[in-house]
Amino acid sequence: MTEVTRREFTLLAAGAVAASSELSRPALAAGPARIVIIGGGPGGAAVANRLRAAAPDLAITLVESKETYTTCFYSNLYIGGFRSFRSITFGYEGVRKRGVNVITDTATAIDTTAKTVTLARGSSPLSYDRLVVAPGIDIKFDSIEGYSPEAAKIMPHAWQGGEQTWILKQKLLALPDGGLVVMSSPPNPYRCPPGPYERACMIAHFLKTTKPKAKLILFDAKRFYSKQAVFEQAFAEFYKDIVEINLTNEIDDYAVVKVNAETGEVTTKSGRSERAALANIIPAQKAGAIAANAGLTEGDWCPINPQNFSSTKARDVYVLGDAAIAADMPKSAYSAVSQAGVVAADIIADLAGKPRTVGRYRNTCWSMIAPGDSAKIGGDYVPGEKNGKPFLKGENEFISQPNDTSAVRLETNQESRDWYQTLVADLFGETPQMAAP
Ligand SMILES: Cc1cc2nc3c(=O)[nH]c(=O)nc-3n(C[C@H](O)[C@H](O)[C@H](O)COP(=O)(O)OP(=O)(O)OC[C@H]3O[C@@H](n4cnc5c(N)ncnc54)[C@H](O)[C@@H]3O)c2cc1C
């Protein structure tokens, strides 16, 4: 497959979109082409919106389990006290108003031969011509002894947005001054590589400003992590006497292997144990359950063709966002939305019988480390091959540096804010309030 430049891709994608007025013609006898999308996060919602804007004739149905979506992105800022819960939570009215049929229900099965999706409450299965699967992640509860959905109510992971995010904040608010917070960071691959360290900064900021005698210990299953130099500087400069970071090394394996929700005990593989007043346990992850149920996974995640995120496991099915194997592209909202643009263009080109194009993608992950101080990492991604397997190769990569000036960090902070506000308005048609509670 030949690679195309960004400009060429934009033109090709535009060509595919321009072809959309012809979409209903071949399908007229049977009615408009039916697109079913499972999952109303950034991946699924962005595909629905892009398709709706480009192809008014398509019948687009978005199936989402929940009535509202609380973004994981920016949830650490809620934990730190910089945003309200309301300002990171959105309904689907905006998506409905755009002409997408949003069904609040859970997809329980996919028949890729009959091309149908069964819903938990829906009386009859939904038929599709093209299916988009964007269910995000599930937590691997069995990867830590003693951890379970019940234990997560006491030791929240807060790695899926909504109730979990809220529980973590309530527990932080209730923490006694002098209390010990223990965090665990998962092995790769997982959603939002810099997320645990932004979380550590935001919890530390909260403790510093409200409970100055409290401490945070982080146990990490990994030896290295994203934006490490910048975070290490931040921990030393802003949170020196509050945070203790333990990375796995030649001698100690700091993967958390056991917890006891009743006693607060958190134990690492090397046998170190801490009794936490509050434990934020972030376990290993896998693709949302519907993907495995439908036979779309290989191991924990879903293999895709990196040209367009079509599934390698089933025809006329796409998997995007966190559930997909998109290495080296990180699992992020930015990535999911970038993938969504390519998926939408590919569906339109395919339905119109036009040439399929090779996707190019982009990601940026911002992390807030202190007030007015954010760092970023990102790059472009093009389909390639590594060790005989398809992958997405990083190009034009960039990363914040520990010696950035405060003006650069402030600018990065504002960039991140602008990104969030623009993204959620684009996804959900709502402009969130900015004020903290
Ligand atoms: C603390 C934290 C901070 C983060 N910060 C950033 C950041 O700054 N920038 C960034 O780009 N990313 C960030 N991320 C990552 C980002 O949240 C995810 O990468 C992104 O949400 C993935 O989008 P998705 O659409 O694949 O999945 P999700 O956002 O998980 O959406 C999937 C949706 O599918 C629904 N669903 C699942 N199964 C079914 C089913 N069977 N039927 C119906 N509906 C179903 C779920 O309810 C969910 O709403 C962060 C993540 C965390 C945890």
CSV table of C-alpha atoms and ligand atoms in Angstrom, one decimal:
chain,number,residue,atom,x,y,z
A,1,MET,CA,0.0,0.0,0.0
A,2,THR,CA,1.5,3.3,-1.0
A,3,GLU,CA,1.6,6.1,1.6
A,4,VAL,CA,0.0,9.4,1.0
A,5,THR,CA,1.0,12.8,2.3
A,6,ARG,CA,-1.3,14.6,4.8
A,7,ARG,CA,-2.5,17.0,2.0
A,8,GLU,CA,-3.2,14.1,-0.4
A,9,PHE,CA,-5.1,12.3,2.3
A,10,THR,CA,-7.1,15.4,3.2
A,11,LEU,CA,-8.0,15.7,-0.5
A,12,LEU,CA,-8.8,12.0,-0.9
A,13,ALA,CA,-10.9,12.0,2.2
A,14,ALA,CA,-12.7,15.1,1.0
A,15,GLY,CA,-13.2,13.3,-2.3
A,16,ALA,CA,-14.8,10.4,-0.5
A,17,VAL,CA,-17.0,12.8,1.5
A,18,ALA,CA,-18.0,14.6,-1.7
A,19,ALA,CA,-19.1,11.2,-3.1
A,20,SER,CA,-21.5,10.9,-0.3
A,21,SER,CA,-24.4,12.3,-2.2
A,22,GLU,CA,-24.3,9.2,-4.3
A,23,LEU,CA,-24.4,6.9,-1.3
A,24,SER,CA,-28.1,6.2,-1.2
A,25,ARG,CA,-28.4,5.4,-5.0
A,26,PRO,CA,-27.1,1.8,-5.0
A,27,ALA,CA,-28.9,1.2,-1.7
A,28,LEU,CA,-32.2,2.9,-2.6
A,29,ALA,CA,-34.1,-0.2,-3.3
A,30,ALA,CA,-33.4,-1.5,0.1
A,31,GLY,CA,-33.4,2.0,1.8
A,32,PRO,CA,-30.4,4.0,3.0
A,33,ALA,CA,-27.3,2.2,4.1
A,34,ARG,CA,-27.5,1.4,7.8
A,35,ILE,CA,-24.5,2.1,10.0
A,36,VAL,CA,-24.6,0.8,13.6
A,37,ILE,CA,-22.0,2.2,16.1
A,38,ILE,CA,-21.5,0.6,19.5
A,39,GLY,CA,-20.1,3.0,22.1
A,40,GLY,CA,-20.7,6.7,22.5
A,41,GLY,CA,-17.2,7.7,23.7
A,42,PRO,CA,-14.9,9.9,21.6
A,43,GLY,CA,-14.3,7.0,19.1
A,44,GLY,CA,-18.0,6.1,18.4
A,45,ALA,CA,-19.5,9.6,18.8
A,46,ALA,CA,-16.9,11.1,16.4
A,47,VAL,CA,-17.7,8.5,13.8
A,48,ALA,CA,-21.4,9.2,14.1
A,49,ASN,CA,-20.9,12.9,13.8
A,50,ARG,CA,-18.5,12.7,10.9
A,51,LEU,CA,-20.8,10.4,9.0
A,52,ARG,CA,-23.8,12.5,9.7
A,53,ALA,CA,-22.1,15.7,8.5
A,54,ALA,CA,-20.8,14.0,5.4
A,55,ALA,CA,-23.7,11.8,4.4
A,56,PRO,CA,-27.2,13.0,5.3
A,57,ASP,CA,-28.7,9.9,3.6
A,58,LEU,CA,-27.2,7.3,5.9
A,59,ALA,CA,-29.3,5.7,8.7
A,60,ILE,CA,-26.9,6.1,11.6
A,61,THR,CA,-27.6,4.4,15.0
A,62,LEU,CA,-25.4,4.9,18.0
A,63,VAL,CA,-25.8,2.4,20.8
A,64,GLU,CA,-24.5,3.6,24.2
A,65,SER,CA,-25.1,1.9,27.6
A,66,LYS,CA,-25.2,5.1,29.6
A,67,GLU,CA,-27.4,8.2,29.4
A,68,THR,CA,-24.4,10.5,30.1
A,69,TYR,CA,-20.7,10.4,29.3
A,70,THR,CA,-18.2,11.6,31.9
A,71,THR,CA,-14.9,12.1,30.1
A,72,CYS,CA,-11.8,10.4,31.6
A,73,PHE,CA,-9.8,13.0,29.8
A,74,TYR,CA,-9.8,16.0,32.2
A,75,SER,CA,-11.1,13.8,35.0
A,76,ASN,CA,-7.8,14.2,36.8
A,77,LEU,CA,-8.4,17.9,36.8
A,78,TYR,CA,-11.7,17.2,38.6
A,79,ILE,CA,-9.7,15.1,41.1
A,80,GLY,CA,-7.2,18.0,41.5
A,81,GLY,CA,-10.0,20.6,42.1
A,82,PHE,CA,-9.7,22.4,38.8
A,83,ARG,CA,-13.0,21.3,37.2
A,84,SER,CA,-16.5,20.4,38.4
A,85,PHE,CA,-18.0,16.9,37.8
A,86,ARG,CA,-20.7,18.7,35.8
A,87,SER,CA,-18.2,20.3,33.5
A,88,ILE,CA,-16.8,16.9,32.4
A,89,THR,CA,-20.2,15.2,31.9
A,90,PHE,CA,-22.3,15.3,28.8
A,91,GLY,CA,-25.6,14.0,27.5
A,92,TYR,CA,-26.4,12.8,23.9
A,93,GLU,CA,-29.1,15.4,23.1
A,94,GLY,CA,-26.6,17.2,20.9
A,95,VAL,CA,-25.8,14.1,18.9
A,96,ARG,CA,-29.5,13.3,18.6
A,97,LYS,CA,-30.2,16.9,17.3
A,98,ARG,CA,-27.7,16.2,14.5
A,99,GLY,CA,-29.9,13.4,13.3
A,100,VAL,CA,-28.2,10.4,14.8
A,101,ASN,CA,-30.5,7.8,16.3
A,102,VAL,CA,-29.0,7.4,19.8
A,103,ILE,CA,-30.3,4.3,21.7
A,104,THR,CA,-29.5,4.0,25.4
A,105,ASP,CA,-29.0,0.2,25.7
A,106,THR,CA,-26.2,-2.3,25.9
A,107,ALA,CA,-25.1,-4.3,22.8
A,108,THR,CA,-24.9,-7.9,24.1
A,109,ALA,CA,-24.1,-9.9,20.9
A,110,ILE,CA,-23.0,-9.3,17.3
A,111,ASP,CA,-23.7,-11.8,14.5
A,112,THR,CA,-21.2,-10.9,11.9
A,113,THR,CA,-22.7,-13.3,9.4
A,114,ALA,CA,-26.3,-12.2,9.7
A,115,LYS,CA,-25.0,-8.6,10.3
A,116,THR,CA,-27.0,-7.9,13.3
A,117,VAL,CA,-26.5,-6.5,16.8
A,118,THR,CA,-28.5,-7.8,19.8
A,119,LEU,CA,-29.4,-5.3,22.5
A,120,ALA,CA,-30.0,-6.1,26.2
A,121,ARG,CA,-33.4,-4.5,26.2
A,122,GLY,CA,-34.2,-4.0,22.5
A,123,SER,CA,-36.9,-6.3,21.3
A,124,SER,CA,-35.4,-7.1,17.9
A,125,PRO,CA,-31.8,-7.0,16.7
A,126,LEU,CA,-30.4,-4.1,14.8
A,127,SER,CA,-29.3,-4.9,11.2
A,128,TYR,CA,-26.3,-3.1,9.8
A,129,ASP,CA,-24.5,-2.7,6.5
A,130,ARG,CA,-21.4,-1.4,8.3
A,131,LEU,CA,-20.7,-1.8,12.0
A,132,VAL,CA,-18.4,0.3,14.1
A,133,VAL,CA,-17.3,-1.1,17.5
A,134,ALA,CA,-15.9,1.4,19.9
A,135,PRO,CA,-16.5,0.0,23.4
A,136,GLY,CA,-13.4,1.3,25.1
A,137,ILE,CA,-11.8,-0.7,27.9
A,138,ASP,CA,-12.8,-3.2,30.5
A,139,ILE,CA,-10.9,-3.7,33.7
A,140,LYS,CA,-9.1,-7.0,34.2
A,141,PHE,CA,-10.3,-7.5,37.7
A,142,ASP,CA,-8.7,-11.0,38.0
A,143,SER,CA,-5.3,-9.5,37.4
A,144,ILE,CA,-5.1,-8.5,41.1
A,145,GLU,CA,-6.1,-10.9,43.9
A,146,GLY,CA,-8.9,-9.4,46.0
A,147,TYR,CA,-9.9,-6.9,43.4
A,148,SER,CA,-13.5,-7.0,42.0
A,149,PRO,CA,-16.3,-4.6,40.9
A,150,GLU,CA,-17.3,-4.6,44.6
A,151,ALA,CA,-13.8,-3.8,45.8
A,152,ALA,CA,-13.6,-1.0,43.2
A,153,LYS,CA,-16.3,0.8,45.1
A,154,ILE,CA,-13.9,1.0,48.1
A,155,MET,CA,-10.6,1.1,46.2
A,156,PRO,CA,-11.7,2.9,43.0
A,157,HIS,CA,-9.7,2.6,39.8
A,158,ALA,CA,-11.5,5.7,38.3
A,159,TRP,CA,-10.1,4.5,34.9
A,160,GLN,CA,-13.6,4.5,33.4
A,161,GLY,CA,-15.5,7.8,33.6
A,162,GLY,CA,-18.6,8.3,35.7
A,163,GLU,CA,-19.4,6.8,39.1
A,164,GLN,CA,-15.8,5.6,39.5
A,165,THR,CA,-14.4,9.1,39.0
A,166,TRP,CA,-16.9,10.5,41.5
A,167,ILE,CA,-16.1,7.9,44.1
A,168,LEU,CA,-12.4,8.6,44.0
A,169,LYS,CA,-13.1,12.3,44.5
A,170,GLN,CA,-15.5,11.7,47.4
A,171,LYS,CA,-12.9,9.5,49.1
A,172,LEU,CA,-10.2,12.1,48.7
A,173,LEU,CA,-12.5,14.7,50.2
A,174,ALA,CA,-13.1,12.4,53.2
A,175,LEU,CA,-9.5,11.5,53.7
A,176,PRO,CA,-8.1,12.5,57.1
A,177,ASP,CA,-5.2,14.9,57.0
A,178,GLY,CA,-2.2,12.6,57.6
A,179,GLY,CA,-3.9,9.8,55.7
A,180,LEU,CA,-2.0,7.6,53.2
A,181,VAL,CA,-3.1,7.3,49.6
A,182,VAL,CA,-1.7,4.4,47.6
A,183,MET,CA,-1.9,4.3,43.9
A,184,SER,CA,-1.1,1.5,41.5
A,185,SER,CA,-0.1,2.0,37.9
A,186,PRO,CA,-0.8,-0.8,35.4
A,187,PRO,CA,1.4,-2.7,32.9
A,188,ASN,CA,1.4,-1.7,29.2
A,189,PRO,CA,-0.7,-1.4,27.1
A,190,TYR,CA,-3.4,0.6,28.9
A,191,ARG,CA,-5.6,3.6,28.3
A,192,CYS,CA,-3.8,7.0,28.5
A,193,PRO,CA,-0.1,6.2,29.1
A,194,PRO,CA,0.7,9.5,31.0
A,195,GLY,CA,-2.7,9.3,32.9
A,196,PRO,CA,-1.5,7.7,36.1
A,197,TYR,CA,1.3,10.3,36.6
A,198,GLU,CA,-1.0,13.2,35.8
A,199,ARG,CA,-3.3,11.6,38.4
A,200,ALA,CA,-0.5,11.4,40.9
A,201,CYS,CA,0.3,15.1,40.3
A,202,MET,CA,-3.4,16.1,40.7
A,203,ILE,CA,-3.9,14.0,43.9
A,204,ALA,CA,-0.6,15.5,45.3
A,205,HIS,CA,-1.8,19.0,44.4
A,206,PHE,CA,-5.1,18.3,46.2
A,207,LEU,CA,-3.3,17.0,49.3
A,208,LYS,CA,-0.8,19.8,49.3
A,209,THR,CA,-3.6,22.4,49.3
A,210,THR,CA,-6.1,20.7,51.5
A,211,LYS,CA,-4.5,18.0,53.6
A,212,PRO,CA,-0.8,18.9,53.9
A,213,LYS,CA,0.1,16.0,56.2
A,214,ALA,CA,-1.2,13.3,53.9
A,215,LYS,CA,1.1,11.3,51.6
A,216,LEU,CA,0.9,9.5,48.3
A,217,ILE,CA,2.7,6.3,47.4
A,218,LEU,CA,2.6,5.0,43.8
A,219,PHE,CA,3.5,1.4,42.9
A,220,ASP,CA,4.3,0.9,39.2
A,221,ALA,CA,4.3,-2.3,37.3
A,222,LYS,CA,6.6,-0.7,34.8
A,223,ARG,CA,10.2,0.4,34.7
A,224,PHE,CA,9.7,3.4,32.4
A,225,TYR,CA,6.7,5.6,31.6
A,226,SER,CA,5.4,8.4,29.4
A,227,LYS,CA,6.9,11.9,29.8
A,228,GLN,CA,8.9,10.5,32.7
A,229,ALA,CA,11.6,13.2,32.8
A,230,VAL,CA,9.0,15.9,33.0
A,231,PHE,CA,7.0,14.2,35.7
A,232,GLU,CA,10.1,13.3,37.7
A,233,GLN,CA,11.0,17.0,37.8
A,234,ALA,CA,7.4,17.9,38.8
A,235,PHE,CA,7.4,15.4,41.7
A,236,ALA,CA,10.7,16.8,42.9
A,237,GLU,CA,9.8,20.5,42.4
A,238,PHE,CA,6.2,20.6,43.5
A,239,TYR,CA,5.4,17.5,45.5
A,240,LYS,CA,8.7,16.5,47.1
A,241,ASP,CA,7.5,15.7,50.6
A,242,ILE,CA,4.2,14.3,49.5
A,243,VAL,CA,4.8,11.8,46.7
A,244,GLU,CA,6.9,8.6,46.7
A,245,ILE,CA,7.1,6.9,43.3
A,246,ASN,CA,8.3,3.2,43.1
A,247,LEU,CA,9.1,2.0,39.6
A,248,THR,CA,9.8,-1.7,39.0
A,249,ASN,CA,13.6,-2.3,38.7
A,250,GLU,CA,16.1,-5.1,38.7
A,251,ILE,CA,15.5,-5.9,42.4
A,252,ASP,CA,11.9,-5.0,43.1
A,253,ASP,CA,8.7,-5.7,41.1
A,254,TYR,CA,6.2,-3.1,42.2
A,255,ALA,CA,3.3,-4.5,40.3
A,256,VAL,CA,0.4,-4.6,42.7
A,257,VAL,CA,-0.7,-8.2,42.9
A,258,LYS,CA,-3.0,-8.3,45.9
A,259,VAL,CA,-5.4,-5.9,47.7
A,260,ASN,CA,-7.7,-6.2,50.7
A,261,ALA,CA,-10.6,-3.8,50.4
A,262,GLU,CA,-11.6,-4.3,54.1
A,263,THR,CA,-8.2,-3.5,55.6
A,264,GLY,CA,-6.9,-1.2,52.9
A,265,GLU,CA,-3.8,-3.4,52.4
A,266,VAL,CA,-2.1,-3.1,49.0
A,267,THR,CA,0.7,-5.7,48.3
A,268,THR,CA,3.3,-5.7,45.5
A,269,LYS,CA,4.8,-8.7,43.7
A,270,SER,CA,8.1,-8.1,45.7
A,271,GLY,CA,6.1,-8.4,48.9
A,272,ARG,CA,6.0,-4.8,50.1
A,273,SER,CA,2.7,-4.0,51.8
A,274,GLU,CA,1.1,-0.7,52.7
A,275,ARG,CA,-2.2,-0.1,54.5
A,276,ALA,CA,-3.9,2.7,52.6
A,277,ALA,CA,-6.6,5.1,54.0
A,278,LEU,CA,-7.5,5.4,50.3
A,279,ALA,CA,-6.3,3.1,47.5
A,280,ASN,CA,-6.6,4.1,43.8
A,281,ILE,CA,-6.0,0.8,42.1
A,282,ILE,CA,-5.5,0.9,38.3
A,283,PRO,CA,-5.4,-2.7,37.1
A,284,ALA,CA,-4.4,-4.1,33.7
A,285,GLN,CA,-7.1,-3.6,31.0
A,286,LYS,CA,-8.6,-5.2,27.9
A,287,ALA,CA,-11.0,-4.3,25.1
A,288,GLY,CA,-14.7,-3.7,26.1
A,289,ALA,CA,-16.4,-7.1,26.6
A,290,ILE,CA,-18.6,-6.9,23.5
A,291,ALA,CA,-15.5,-7.1,21.3
A,292,ALA,CA,-14.4,-10.4,22.8
A,293,ASN,CA,-18.0,-11.8,22.8
A,294,ALA,CA,-18.2,-11.1,19.1
A,295,GLY,CA,-14.9,-12.8,18.3
A,296,LEU,CA,-13.1,-9.5,17.4
A,297,THR,CA,-10.2,-9.9,19.8
A,298,GLU,CA,-6.8,-11.6,19.7
A,299,GLY,CA,-5.6,-11.8,23.3
A,300,ASP,CA,-7.0,-8.8,25.1
A,301,TRP,CA,-7.4,-6.3,22.2
A,302,CYS,CA,-8.8,-6.1,18.7
A,303,PRO,CA,-6.5,-6.5,15.6
A,304,ILE,CA,-7.3,-4.0,12.8
A,305,ASN,CA,-5.9,-3.0,9.4
A,306,PRO,CA,-4.0,0.2,10.2
A,307,GLN,CA,-5.0,1.7,6.8
A,308,ASN,CA,-8.6,2.2,8.0
A,309,PHE,CA,-9.2,0.4,11.3
A,310,SER,CA,-11.3,-2.3,9.7
A,311,SER,CA,-11.3,-5.4,11.8
A,312,THR,CA,-9.1,-8.3,10.6
A,313,LYS,CA,-11.6,-10.7,12.2
A,314,ALA,CA,-14.9,-9.8,10.5
A,315,ARG,CA,-16.1,-8.2,7.2
A,316,ASP,CA,-17.7,-4.8,7.2
A,317,VAL,CA,-16.8,-4.2,10.8
A,318,TYR,CA,-14.4,-1.5,12.2
A,319,VAL,CA,-12.9,-1.3,15.6
A,320,LEU,CA,-11.4,1.9,16.8
A,321,GLY,CA,-10.4,3.8,20.0
A,322,ASP,CA,-8.9,2.1,23.0
A,323,ALA,CA,-10.3,-1.4,22.1
A,324,ALA,CA,-8.1,-1.6,18.9
A,325,ILE,CA,-4.5,-2.7,18.6
A,326,ALA,CA,-3.1,0.5,17.2
A,327,ALA,CA,0.4,0.4,18.6
A,328,ASP,CA,2.5,2.6,18.5
A,329,MET,CA,-0.4,5.0,18.6
A,330,PRO,CA,-1.4,5.5,22.3
A,331,LYS,CA,-4.8,4.8,23.6
A,332,SER,CA,-6.2,8.3,23.9
A,333,ALA,CA,-9.3,10.3,23.1
A,334,TYR,CA,-7.3,12.4,20.7
A,335,SER,CA,-6.2,9.1,18.9
A,336,ALA,CA,-9.8,7.8,18.9
A,337,VAL,CA,-11.1,10.9,17.2
A,338,SER,CA,-8.3,10.9,14.7
A,339,GLN,CA,-9.1,7.3,13.9
A,340,ALA,CA,-12.8,8.2,13.6
A,341,GLY,CA,-12.1,10.6,10.7
A,342,VAL,CA,-10.5,7.8,8.8
A,343,VAL,CA,-13.2,5.3,9.6
A,344,ALA,CA,-15.9,7.6,8.5
A,345,ALA,CA,-14.1,8.5,5.2
A,346,ASP,CA,-13.5,4.8,4.6
A,347,ILE,CA,-17.1,3.8,5.1
A,348,ILE,CA,-18.3,6.5,2.8
A,349,ALA,CA,-15.7,5.6,0.1
A,350,ASP,CA,-16.5,1.9,0.4
A,351,LEU,CA,-20.3,2.4,0.2
A,352,ALA,CA,-19.9,4.6,-2.8
A,353,GLY,CA,-17.6,2.1,-4.5
A,354,LYS,CA,-14.8,4.7,-4.6
A,355,PRO,CA,-11.1,3.9,-4.0
A,356,ARG,CA,-10.2,3.4,-0.4
A,357,THR,CA,-7.4,5.6,1.0
A,358,VAL,CA,-4.7,5.0,3.5
A,359,GLY,CA,-5.3,6.8,6.8
A,360,ARG,CA,-2.8,9.1,8.5
A,361,TYR,CA,-3.4,9.8,12.1
A,362,ARG,CA,-2.3,12.2,14.9
A,363,ASN,CA,-2.2,12.2,18.7
A,364,THR,CA,-1.4,14.7,21.4
A,365,CYS,CA,-1.7,13.9,25.1
A,366,TRP,CA,-1.5,16.8,27.5
A,367,SER,CA,-1.0,16.4,31.3
A,368,MET,CA,-1.6,19.0,33.9
A,369,ILE,CA,1.2,18.8,36.5
A,370,ALA,CA,0.5,21.9,38.6
A,371,PRO,CA,-1.6,25.1,38.3
A,372,GLY,CA,-0.9,26.7,34.9
A,373,ASP,CA,1.7,24.1,34.1
A,374,SER,CA,1.0,21.3,31.6
A,375,ALA,CA,3.2,19.1,29.5
A,376,LYS,CA,2.5,17.3,26.2
A,377,ILE,CA,3.6,14.4,24.0
A,378,GLY,CA,2.5,13.6,20.5
A,379,GLY,CA,3.1,12.9,16.9
A,380,ASP,CA,1.8,11.7,13.5
A,381,TYR,CA,1.2,8.0,12.8
A,382,VAL,CA,1.3,6.2,9.5
A,383,PRO,CA,0.6,2.5,8.7
A,384,GLY,CA,3.8,0.4,8.6
A,385,GLU,CA,5.2,-2.9,9.6
A,386,LYS,CA,7.2,-4.0,12.6
A,387,ASN,CA,8.5,-7.6,13.0
A,388,GLY,CA,6.3,-8.7,10.1
A,389,LYS,CA,3.1,-7.3,11.8
A,390,PRO,CA,1.2,-4.2,10.9
A,391,PHE,CA,1.6,-1.2,13.2
A,392,LEU,CA,1.4,2.6,13.2
A,393,LYS,CA,4.7,4.2,13.0
A,394,GLY,CA,5.3,7.5,14.8
A,395,GLU,CA,6.6,10.5,12.8
A,396,ASN,CA,7.2,14.2,13.7
A,397,GLU,CA,7.1,13.2,17.4
A,398,PHE,CA,7.4,15.9,20.0
A,399,ILE,CA,7.6,15.9,23.8
A,400,SER,CA,7.8,18.6,26.6
A,401,GLN,CA,11.2,18.9,28.3
A,402,PRO,CA,12.0,19.3,32.0
A,403,ASN,CA,13.7,22.6,31.3
A,404,ASP,CA,10.8,24.2,29.5
A,405,THR,CA,10.1,27.8,30.6
A,406,SER,CA,7.0,28.5,32.7
A,407,ALA,CA,5.7,30.5,29.7
A,408,VAL,CA,5.9,27.5,27.5
A,409,ARG,CA,4.2,25.4,30.2
A,410,LEU,CA,1.4,27.9,30.6
A,411,GLU,CA,0.9,28.0,26.8
A,412,THR,CA,0.7,24.2,26.8
A,413,ASN,CA,-1.9,24.4,29.6
A,414,GLN,CA,-4.0,26.8,27.6
A,415,GLU,CA,-3.6,24.6,24.5
A,416,SER,CA,-5.0,21.7,26.4
A,417,ARG,CA,-7.9,23.6,27.7
A,418,ASP,CA,-8.8,24.8,24.2
A,419,TRP,CA,-8.5,21.2,22.9
A,420,TYR,CA,-10.9,19.9,25.5
A,421,GLN,CA,-13.5,22.7,25.0
A,422,THR,CA,-13.4,22.3,21.2
A,423,LEU,CA,-13.4,18.5,21.4
A,424,VAL,CA,-16.4,18.1,23.6
A,425,ALA,CA,-18.4,20.7,21.7
A,426,ASP,CA,-17.6,18.8,18.5
A,427,LEU,CA,-18.5,15.4,20.1
A,428,PHE,CA,-21.6,16.3,22.2
A,429,GLY,CA,-22.6,19.7,20.9
A,430,GLU,CA,-22.2,21.2,24.4
A,431,THR,CA,-19.8,23.8,25.7
A,432,PRO,CA,-19.0,22.9,29.3
A,433,GLN,CA,-18.8,25.3,32.2
A,434,MET,CA,-15.2,26.1,33.1
A,435,ALA,CA,-15.5,26.9,36.8
A,436,ALA,CA,-14.4,24.4,39.5
A,437,PRO,CA,-17.0,23.6,42.1
B,1,LIG,C1,-7.5,9.5,34.0
B,1,LIG,C2,-7.5,9.5,32.5
B,1,LIG,C3,-7.1,10.7,31.9
B,1,LIG,C4,-7.1,10.7,30.5
B,1,LIG,N1,-6.6,11.9,29.8
B,1,LIG,C5,-6.6,11.9,28.5
B,1,LIG,C6,-6.2,13.1,27.8
B,1,LIG,O1,-5.8,14.1,28.5
B,1,LIG,N2,-6.2,13.1,26.5
B,1,LIG,C7,-6.7,12.1,25.8
B,1,LIG,O2,-6.7,12.2,24.5
B,1,LIG,N3,-7.1,10.9,26.4
B,1,LIG,C8,-7.1,10.8,27.7
B,1,LIG,N4,-7.5,9.7,28.3
B,1,LIG,C9,-7.9,8.5,27.5
B,1,LIG,C10,-9.3,8.6,27.0
B,1,LIG,O3,-10.2,8.7,28.0
B,1,LIG,C11,-9.6,7.3,26.2
B,1,LIG,O4,-8.6,7.0,25.4
B,1,LIG,C12,-10.9,7.5,25.4
B,1,LIG,O5,-12.0,7.7,26.2
B,1,LIG,C13,-11.1,6.3,24.5
B,1,LIG,O6,-12.3,6.5,23.7
B,1,LIG,P1,-13.2,5.2,23.2
B,1,LIG,O7,-14.3,5.9,22.5
B,1,LIG,O8,-12.3,4.2,22.6
B,1,LIG,O9,-13.7,4.6,24.6
B,1,LIG,P2,-14.7,5.2,25.8
B,1,LIG,O10,-14.4,6.6,26.0
B,1,LIG,O11,-14.4,4.2,26.9
B,1,LIG,O12,-16.1,5.0,25.2
B,1,LIG,C14,-16.7,3.7,25.1
B,1,LIG,C15,-18.2,3.8,25.3
B,1,LIG,O13,-18.8,2.6,24.9
B,1,LIG,C16,-19.8,2.3,25.8
B,1,LIG,N5,-20.0,0.8,25.7
B,1,LIG,C17,-19.1,-0.2,26.0
B,1,LIG,N6,-19.6,-1.3,25.7
B,1,LIG,C18,-20.8,-1.1,25.2
B,1,LIG,C19,-21.9,-2.0,24.8
B,1,LIG,N7,-21.7,-3.3,24.8
B,1,LIG,N8,-23.0,-1.4,24.4
B,1,LIG,C20,-23.2,-0.1,24.4
B,1,LIG,N9,-22.3,0.8,24.8
B,1,LIG,C21,-21.1,0.3,25.2
B,1,LIG,C22,-19.3,2.7,27.2
B,1,LIG,O14,-20.3,3.0,28.0
B,1,LIG,C23,-18.5,4.0,26.8
B,1,LIG,O15,-19.3,5.2,26.9
B,1,LIG,C24,-7.5,9.6,29.7
B,1,LIG,C25,-8.0,8.5,30.4
B,1,LIG,C26,-8.0,8.4,31.8
B,1,LIG,C27,-8.5,7.2,32.5
